[in-house]
PDB file of C-alpha atoms and ligand atoms in Angstrom:
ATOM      1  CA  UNK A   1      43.321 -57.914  25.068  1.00 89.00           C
ATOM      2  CA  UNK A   2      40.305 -57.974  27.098  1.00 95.00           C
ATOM      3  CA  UNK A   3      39.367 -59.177  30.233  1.00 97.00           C
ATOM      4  CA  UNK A   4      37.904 -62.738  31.494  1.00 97.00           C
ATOM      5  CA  UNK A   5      35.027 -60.717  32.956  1.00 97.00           C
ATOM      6  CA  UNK A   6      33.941 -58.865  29.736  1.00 98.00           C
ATOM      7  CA  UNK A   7      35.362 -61.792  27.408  1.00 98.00           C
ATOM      8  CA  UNK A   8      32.575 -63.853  29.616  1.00 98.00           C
ATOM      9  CA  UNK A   9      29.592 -61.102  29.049  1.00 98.00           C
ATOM     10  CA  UNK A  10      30.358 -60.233  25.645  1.00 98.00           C
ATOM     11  CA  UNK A  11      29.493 -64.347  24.938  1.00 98.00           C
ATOM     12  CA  UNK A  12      27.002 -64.211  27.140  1.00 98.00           C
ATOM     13  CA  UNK A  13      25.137 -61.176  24.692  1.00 98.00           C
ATOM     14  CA  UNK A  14      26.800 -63.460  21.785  1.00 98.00           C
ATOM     15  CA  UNK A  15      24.440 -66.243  22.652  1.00 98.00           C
ATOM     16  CA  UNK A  16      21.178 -63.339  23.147  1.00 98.00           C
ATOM     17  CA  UNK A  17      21.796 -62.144  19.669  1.00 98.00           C
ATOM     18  CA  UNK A  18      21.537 -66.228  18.723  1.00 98.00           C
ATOM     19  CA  UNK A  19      18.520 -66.651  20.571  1.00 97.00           C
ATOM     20  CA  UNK A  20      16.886 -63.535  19.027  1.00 97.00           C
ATOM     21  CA  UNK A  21      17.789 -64.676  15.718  1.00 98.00           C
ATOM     22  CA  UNK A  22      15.977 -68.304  16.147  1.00 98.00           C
ATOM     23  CA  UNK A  23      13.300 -66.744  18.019  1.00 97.00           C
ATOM     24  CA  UNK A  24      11.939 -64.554  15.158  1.00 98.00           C
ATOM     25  CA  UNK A  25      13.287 -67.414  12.854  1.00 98.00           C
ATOM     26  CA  UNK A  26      10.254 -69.275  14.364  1.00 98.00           C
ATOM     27  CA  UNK A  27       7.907 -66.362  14.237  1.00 98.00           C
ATOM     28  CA  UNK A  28       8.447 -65.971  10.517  1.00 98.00           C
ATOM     29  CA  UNK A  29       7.913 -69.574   9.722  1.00 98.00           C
ATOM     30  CA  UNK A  30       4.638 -69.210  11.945  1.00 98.00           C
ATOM     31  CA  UNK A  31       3.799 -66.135  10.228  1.00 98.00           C
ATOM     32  CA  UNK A  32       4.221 -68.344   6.899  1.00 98.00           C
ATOM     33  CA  UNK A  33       2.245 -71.239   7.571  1.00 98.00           C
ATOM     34  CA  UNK A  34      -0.641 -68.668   8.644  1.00 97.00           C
ATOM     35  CA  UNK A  35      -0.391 -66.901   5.108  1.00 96.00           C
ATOM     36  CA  UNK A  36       1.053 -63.570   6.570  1.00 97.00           C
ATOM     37  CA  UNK A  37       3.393 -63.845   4.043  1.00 96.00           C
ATOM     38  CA  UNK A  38       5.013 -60.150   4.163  1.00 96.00           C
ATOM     39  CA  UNK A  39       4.935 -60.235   8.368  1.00 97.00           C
ATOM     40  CA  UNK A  40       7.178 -63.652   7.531  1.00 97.00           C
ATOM     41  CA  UNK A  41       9.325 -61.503   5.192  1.00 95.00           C
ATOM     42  CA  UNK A  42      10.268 -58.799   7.260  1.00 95.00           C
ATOM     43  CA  UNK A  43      10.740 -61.324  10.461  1.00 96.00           C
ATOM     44  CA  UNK A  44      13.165 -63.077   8.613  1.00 96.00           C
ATOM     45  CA  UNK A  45      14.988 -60.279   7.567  1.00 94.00           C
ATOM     46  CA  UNK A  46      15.080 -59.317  11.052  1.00 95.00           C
ATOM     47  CA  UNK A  47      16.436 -62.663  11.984  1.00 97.00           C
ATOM     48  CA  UNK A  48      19.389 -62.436   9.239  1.00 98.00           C
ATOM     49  CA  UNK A  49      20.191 -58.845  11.361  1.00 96.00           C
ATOM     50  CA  UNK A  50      20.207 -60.733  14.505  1.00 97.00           C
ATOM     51  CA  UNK A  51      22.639 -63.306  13.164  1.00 98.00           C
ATOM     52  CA  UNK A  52      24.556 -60.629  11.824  1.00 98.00           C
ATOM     53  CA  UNK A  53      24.667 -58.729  15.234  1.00 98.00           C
ATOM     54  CA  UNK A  54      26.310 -61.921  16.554  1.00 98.00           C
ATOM     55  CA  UNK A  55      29.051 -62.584  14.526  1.00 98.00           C
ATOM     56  CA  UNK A  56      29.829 -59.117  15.091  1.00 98.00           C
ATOM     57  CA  UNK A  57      30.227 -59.728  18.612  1.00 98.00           C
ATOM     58  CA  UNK A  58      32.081 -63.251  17.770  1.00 98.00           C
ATOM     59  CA  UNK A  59      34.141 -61.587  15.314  1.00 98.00           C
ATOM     60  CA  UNK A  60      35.007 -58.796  17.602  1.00 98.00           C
ATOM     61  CA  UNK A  61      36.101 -61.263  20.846  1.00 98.00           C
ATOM     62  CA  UNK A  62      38.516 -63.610  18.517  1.00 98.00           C
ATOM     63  CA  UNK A  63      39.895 -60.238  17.228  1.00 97.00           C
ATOM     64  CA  UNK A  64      40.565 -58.858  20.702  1.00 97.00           C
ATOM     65  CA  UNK A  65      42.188 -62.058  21.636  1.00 96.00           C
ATOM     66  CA  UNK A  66      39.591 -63.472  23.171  1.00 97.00           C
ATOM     67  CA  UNK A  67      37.763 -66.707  22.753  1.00 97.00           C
ATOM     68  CA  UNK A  68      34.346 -66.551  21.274  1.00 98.00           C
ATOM     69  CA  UNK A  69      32.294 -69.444  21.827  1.00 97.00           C
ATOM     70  CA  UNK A  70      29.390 -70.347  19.611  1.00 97.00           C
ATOM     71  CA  UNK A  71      26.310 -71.378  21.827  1.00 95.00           C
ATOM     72  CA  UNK A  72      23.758 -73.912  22.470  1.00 95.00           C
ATOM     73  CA  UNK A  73      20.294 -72.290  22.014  1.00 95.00           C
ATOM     74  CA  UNK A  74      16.965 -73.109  23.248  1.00 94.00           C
ATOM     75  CA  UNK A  75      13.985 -74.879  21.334  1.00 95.00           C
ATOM     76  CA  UNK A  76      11.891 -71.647  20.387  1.00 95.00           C
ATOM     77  CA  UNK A  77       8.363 -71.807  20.596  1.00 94.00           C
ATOM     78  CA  UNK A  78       6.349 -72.869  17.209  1.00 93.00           C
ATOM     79  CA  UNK A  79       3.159 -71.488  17.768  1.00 96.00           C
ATOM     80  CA  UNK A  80       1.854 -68.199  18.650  1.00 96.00           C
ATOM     81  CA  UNK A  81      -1.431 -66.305  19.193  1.00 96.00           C
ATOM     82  CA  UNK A  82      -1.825 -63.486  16.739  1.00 96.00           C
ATOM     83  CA  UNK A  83       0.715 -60.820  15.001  1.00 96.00           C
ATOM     84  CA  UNK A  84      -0.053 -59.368  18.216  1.00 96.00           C
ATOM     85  CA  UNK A  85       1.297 -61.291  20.345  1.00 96.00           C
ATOM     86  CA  UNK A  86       4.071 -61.904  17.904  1.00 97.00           C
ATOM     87  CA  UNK A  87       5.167 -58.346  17.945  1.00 96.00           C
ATOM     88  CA  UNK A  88       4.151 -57.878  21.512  1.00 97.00           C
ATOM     89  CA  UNK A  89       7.054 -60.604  22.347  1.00 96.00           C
ATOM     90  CA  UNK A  90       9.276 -59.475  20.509  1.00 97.00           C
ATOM     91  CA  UNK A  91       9.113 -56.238  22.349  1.00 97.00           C
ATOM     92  CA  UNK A  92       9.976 -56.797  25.068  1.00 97.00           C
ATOM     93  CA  UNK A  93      12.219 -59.527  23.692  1.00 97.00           C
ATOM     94  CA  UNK A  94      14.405 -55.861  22.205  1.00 97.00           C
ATOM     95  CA  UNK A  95      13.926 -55.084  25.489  1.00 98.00           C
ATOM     96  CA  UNK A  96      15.214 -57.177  27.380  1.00 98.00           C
ATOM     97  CA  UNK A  97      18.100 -56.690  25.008  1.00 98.00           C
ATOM     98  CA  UNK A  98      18.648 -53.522  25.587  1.00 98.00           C
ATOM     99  CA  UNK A  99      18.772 -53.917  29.199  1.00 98.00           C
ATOM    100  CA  UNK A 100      21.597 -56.256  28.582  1.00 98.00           C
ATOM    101  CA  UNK A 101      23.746 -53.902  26.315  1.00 98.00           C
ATOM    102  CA  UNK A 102      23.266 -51.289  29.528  1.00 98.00           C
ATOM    103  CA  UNK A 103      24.341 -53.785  31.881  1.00 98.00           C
ATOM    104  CA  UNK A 104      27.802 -54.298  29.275  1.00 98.00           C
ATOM    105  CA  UNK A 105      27.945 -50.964  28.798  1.00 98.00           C
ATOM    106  CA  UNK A 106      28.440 -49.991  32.688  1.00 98.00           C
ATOM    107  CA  UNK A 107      30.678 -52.756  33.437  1.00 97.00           C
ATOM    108  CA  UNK A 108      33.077 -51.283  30.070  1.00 98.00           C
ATOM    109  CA  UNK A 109      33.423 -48.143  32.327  1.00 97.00           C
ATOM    110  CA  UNK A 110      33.632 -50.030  35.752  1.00 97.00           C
ATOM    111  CA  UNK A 111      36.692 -51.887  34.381  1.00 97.00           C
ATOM    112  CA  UNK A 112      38.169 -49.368  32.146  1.00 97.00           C
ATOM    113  CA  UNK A 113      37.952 -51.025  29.459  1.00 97.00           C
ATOM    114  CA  UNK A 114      36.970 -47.898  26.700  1.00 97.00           C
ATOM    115  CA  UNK A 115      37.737 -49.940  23.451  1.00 98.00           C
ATOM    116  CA  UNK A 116      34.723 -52.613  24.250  1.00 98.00           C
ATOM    117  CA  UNK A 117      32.633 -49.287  25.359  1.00 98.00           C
ATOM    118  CA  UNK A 118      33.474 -47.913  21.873  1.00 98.00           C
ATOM    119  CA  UNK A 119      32.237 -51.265  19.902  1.00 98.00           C
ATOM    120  CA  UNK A 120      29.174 -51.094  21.715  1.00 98.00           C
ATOM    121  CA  UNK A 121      27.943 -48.139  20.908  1.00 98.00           C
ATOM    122  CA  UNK A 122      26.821 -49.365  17.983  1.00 98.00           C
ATOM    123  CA  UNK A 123      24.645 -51.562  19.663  1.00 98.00           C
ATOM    124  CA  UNK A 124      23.437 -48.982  21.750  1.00 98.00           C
ATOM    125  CA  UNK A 125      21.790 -47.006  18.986  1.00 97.00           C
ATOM    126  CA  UNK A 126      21.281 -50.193  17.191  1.00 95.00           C
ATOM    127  CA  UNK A 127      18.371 -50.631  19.904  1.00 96.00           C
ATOM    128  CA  UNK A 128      16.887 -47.438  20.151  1.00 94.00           C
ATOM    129  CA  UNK A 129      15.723 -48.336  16.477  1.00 92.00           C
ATOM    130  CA  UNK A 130      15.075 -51.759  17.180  1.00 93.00           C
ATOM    131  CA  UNK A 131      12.787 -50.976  20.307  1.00 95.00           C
ATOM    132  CA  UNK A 132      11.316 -47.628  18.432  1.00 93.00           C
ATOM    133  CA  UNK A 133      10.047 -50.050  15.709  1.00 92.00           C
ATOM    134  CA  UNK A 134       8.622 -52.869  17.495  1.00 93.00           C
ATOM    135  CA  UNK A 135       6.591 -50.261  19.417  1.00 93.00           C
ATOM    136  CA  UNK A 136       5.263 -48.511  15.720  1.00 91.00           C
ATOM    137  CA  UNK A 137       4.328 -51.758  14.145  1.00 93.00           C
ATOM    138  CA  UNK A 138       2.717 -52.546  17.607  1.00 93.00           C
ATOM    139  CA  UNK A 139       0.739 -49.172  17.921  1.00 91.00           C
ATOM    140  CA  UNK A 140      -0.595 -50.276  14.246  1.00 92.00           C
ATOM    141  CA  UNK A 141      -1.618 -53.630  15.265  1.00 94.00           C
ATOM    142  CA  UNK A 142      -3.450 -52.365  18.233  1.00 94.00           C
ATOM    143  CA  UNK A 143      -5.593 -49.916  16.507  1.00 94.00           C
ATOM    144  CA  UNK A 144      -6.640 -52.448  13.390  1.00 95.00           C
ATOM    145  CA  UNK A 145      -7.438 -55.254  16.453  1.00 94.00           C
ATOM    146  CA  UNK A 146      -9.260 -58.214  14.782  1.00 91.00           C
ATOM    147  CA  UNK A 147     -10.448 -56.143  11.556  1.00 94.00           C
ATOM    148  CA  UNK A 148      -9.484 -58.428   8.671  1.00 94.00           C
ATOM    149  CA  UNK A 149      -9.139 -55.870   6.162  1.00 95.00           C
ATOM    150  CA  UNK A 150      -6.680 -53.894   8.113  1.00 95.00           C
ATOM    151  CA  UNK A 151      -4.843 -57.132   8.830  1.00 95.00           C
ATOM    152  CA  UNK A 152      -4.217 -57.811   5.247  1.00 95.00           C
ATOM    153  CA  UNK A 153      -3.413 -54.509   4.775  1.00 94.00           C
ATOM    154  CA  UNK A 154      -0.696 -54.402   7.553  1.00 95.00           C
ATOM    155  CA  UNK A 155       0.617 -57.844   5.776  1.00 96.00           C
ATOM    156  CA  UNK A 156       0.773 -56.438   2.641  1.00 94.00           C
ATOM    157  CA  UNK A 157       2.875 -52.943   4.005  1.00 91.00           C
ATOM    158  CA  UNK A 158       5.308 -54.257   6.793  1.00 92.00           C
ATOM    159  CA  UNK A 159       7.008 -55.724   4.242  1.00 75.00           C
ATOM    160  CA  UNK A 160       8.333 -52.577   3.252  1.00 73.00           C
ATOM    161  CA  UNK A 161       9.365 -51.452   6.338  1.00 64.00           C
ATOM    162  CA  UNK A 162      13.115 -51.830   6.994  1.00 55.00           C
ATOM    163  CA  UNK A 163      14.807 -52.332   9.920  1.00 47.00           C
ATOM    164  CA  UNK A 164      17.281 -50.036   9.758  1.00 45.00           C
ATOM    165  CA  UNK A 165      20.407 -49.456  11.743  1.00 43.00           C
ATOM    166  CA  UNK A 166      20.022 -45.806  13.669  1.00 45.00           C
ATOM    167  CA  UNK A 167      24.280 -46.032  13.078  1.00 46.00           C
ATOM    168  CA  UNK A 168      23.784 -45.829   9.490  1.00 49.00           C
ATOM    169  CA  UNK A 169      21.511 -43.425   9.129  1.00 48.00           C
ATOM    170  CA  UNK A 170      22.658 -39.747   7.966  1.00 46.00           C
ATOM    171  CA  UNK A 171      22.526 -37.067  11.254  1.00 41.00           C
TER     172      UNK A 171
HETATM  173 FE1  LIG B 201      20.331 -57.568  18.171  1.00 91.67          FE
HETATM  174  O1  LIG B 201      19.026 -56.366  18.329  1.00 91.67           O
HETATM  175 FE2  LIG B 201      17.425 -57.238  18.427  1.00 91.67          FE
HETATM  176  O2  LIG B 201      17.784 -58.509  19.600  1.00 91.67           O
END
C-alpha cells in the first residue's frame, strides 16, 4: 500500500506525463500543417511514449492500492515559431520533467517507501535519454539555422530517429 503523500505525487507526475503527451500532440499537428511531415512523425511517436509513461504510473497506483486519478489538462498552445523553438521547448519541457522524477525520487527515500523508488527508476533513465536527445536534435537544428536545404534534410532524417528507452537498451 502506499502512502497519501506519494499516492498524491505519483498523480501529480501522472497528470505531467498527460500534459507532455498533448503538448507534443500539438507540436506534431503544427509540424504537419507546416509540411514538416517527418518532425510531425517522430513528435507523435513521442507523444504515444508520453501517454504510455502515464498509464504506467496510473496502472502502477491502482495496483498498489491506490487511487489513480485521470486529469484535467491544459489547452496547449497551437502555434509555434520554428522546429527550433519546437525542440527548444520541449527541452526544457524533459527538463522540467526530470526535475520532477528527482523531487519523487527523494521523497521515496525520505518516507521509506523502496518499492515506489524501485518503479521509478525506470523513469529515471527513461530521462537521461529523453533529455540526451532533445539536446542532439537541438545541436542539429542550431548549426543548419535558417538554411532550407538542411531543414529539409533534418525533416526527411528525424524521422528515423527513435526515441528509445535507455531501460531497454543492452549494457
Ligand atoms: Fe515522460 O518523459 Fe518526456 O516528458
Amino acid at each position: 500500500m502506499i502512502s497519501a503523500d506519494i499516492e498524491k505525487q505519483l498523480n501529480e507526475q501522472l497528470r505531467m506525463e498527460a500534459e507532455s503527451s498533448q503538448y507534443y500532440l500539438a507540436m506534431a499537428s503544427w509540424a504537419e500543417g507546416k509540411g514538416y511531415s517527418g518532425t510531425a512523425e517522430f513528435l507523435y511517436m513521442h507523444s504515444e511514449e508520453e501517454r504510455a509513461h502515464m498509464m504506467k504510473i496510473l496502472r502502477y497506483i491502482n495496483e498498489r492500492g491506490g487511487t489513480s486519478i485521470v486529469p484535467e489538462l491544459s489547452k496547449p498552445a497551437t502555434e509555434f515559431d520554428s522546429l527550433q523553438a519546437i525542440f527548444d521547448d520541449l527541452l526544457k519541457h524533459e527538463e522540467l520533467i526530470t526535475n520532477s522524477i528527482n523531487e519523487l525520487v527523494f521523497r521515496c527515500l525520505e518516507l521509506r517507501d523502496y518499492t515506489t523508488h524501485n518503479f521509478l527508476q525506470w523513469y529515471v533513465a527513461e530521462q537521461i535519454e529523453e533529455e540526451a536527445l532533445a539536446r542532439t536534435i537541438l545541436d542539429k537544428l542550431n548549426l543548419i539555422g535558417n538554411d532550407k536545404g538542411g531543414l529539409y534534410l533534418f525533416d526527411r532524417d528525424v524521422e528515423s530517429i527513435k526515441v528509445q528507452s535507455a531501460a531497454n537498451k543492452p549494457v
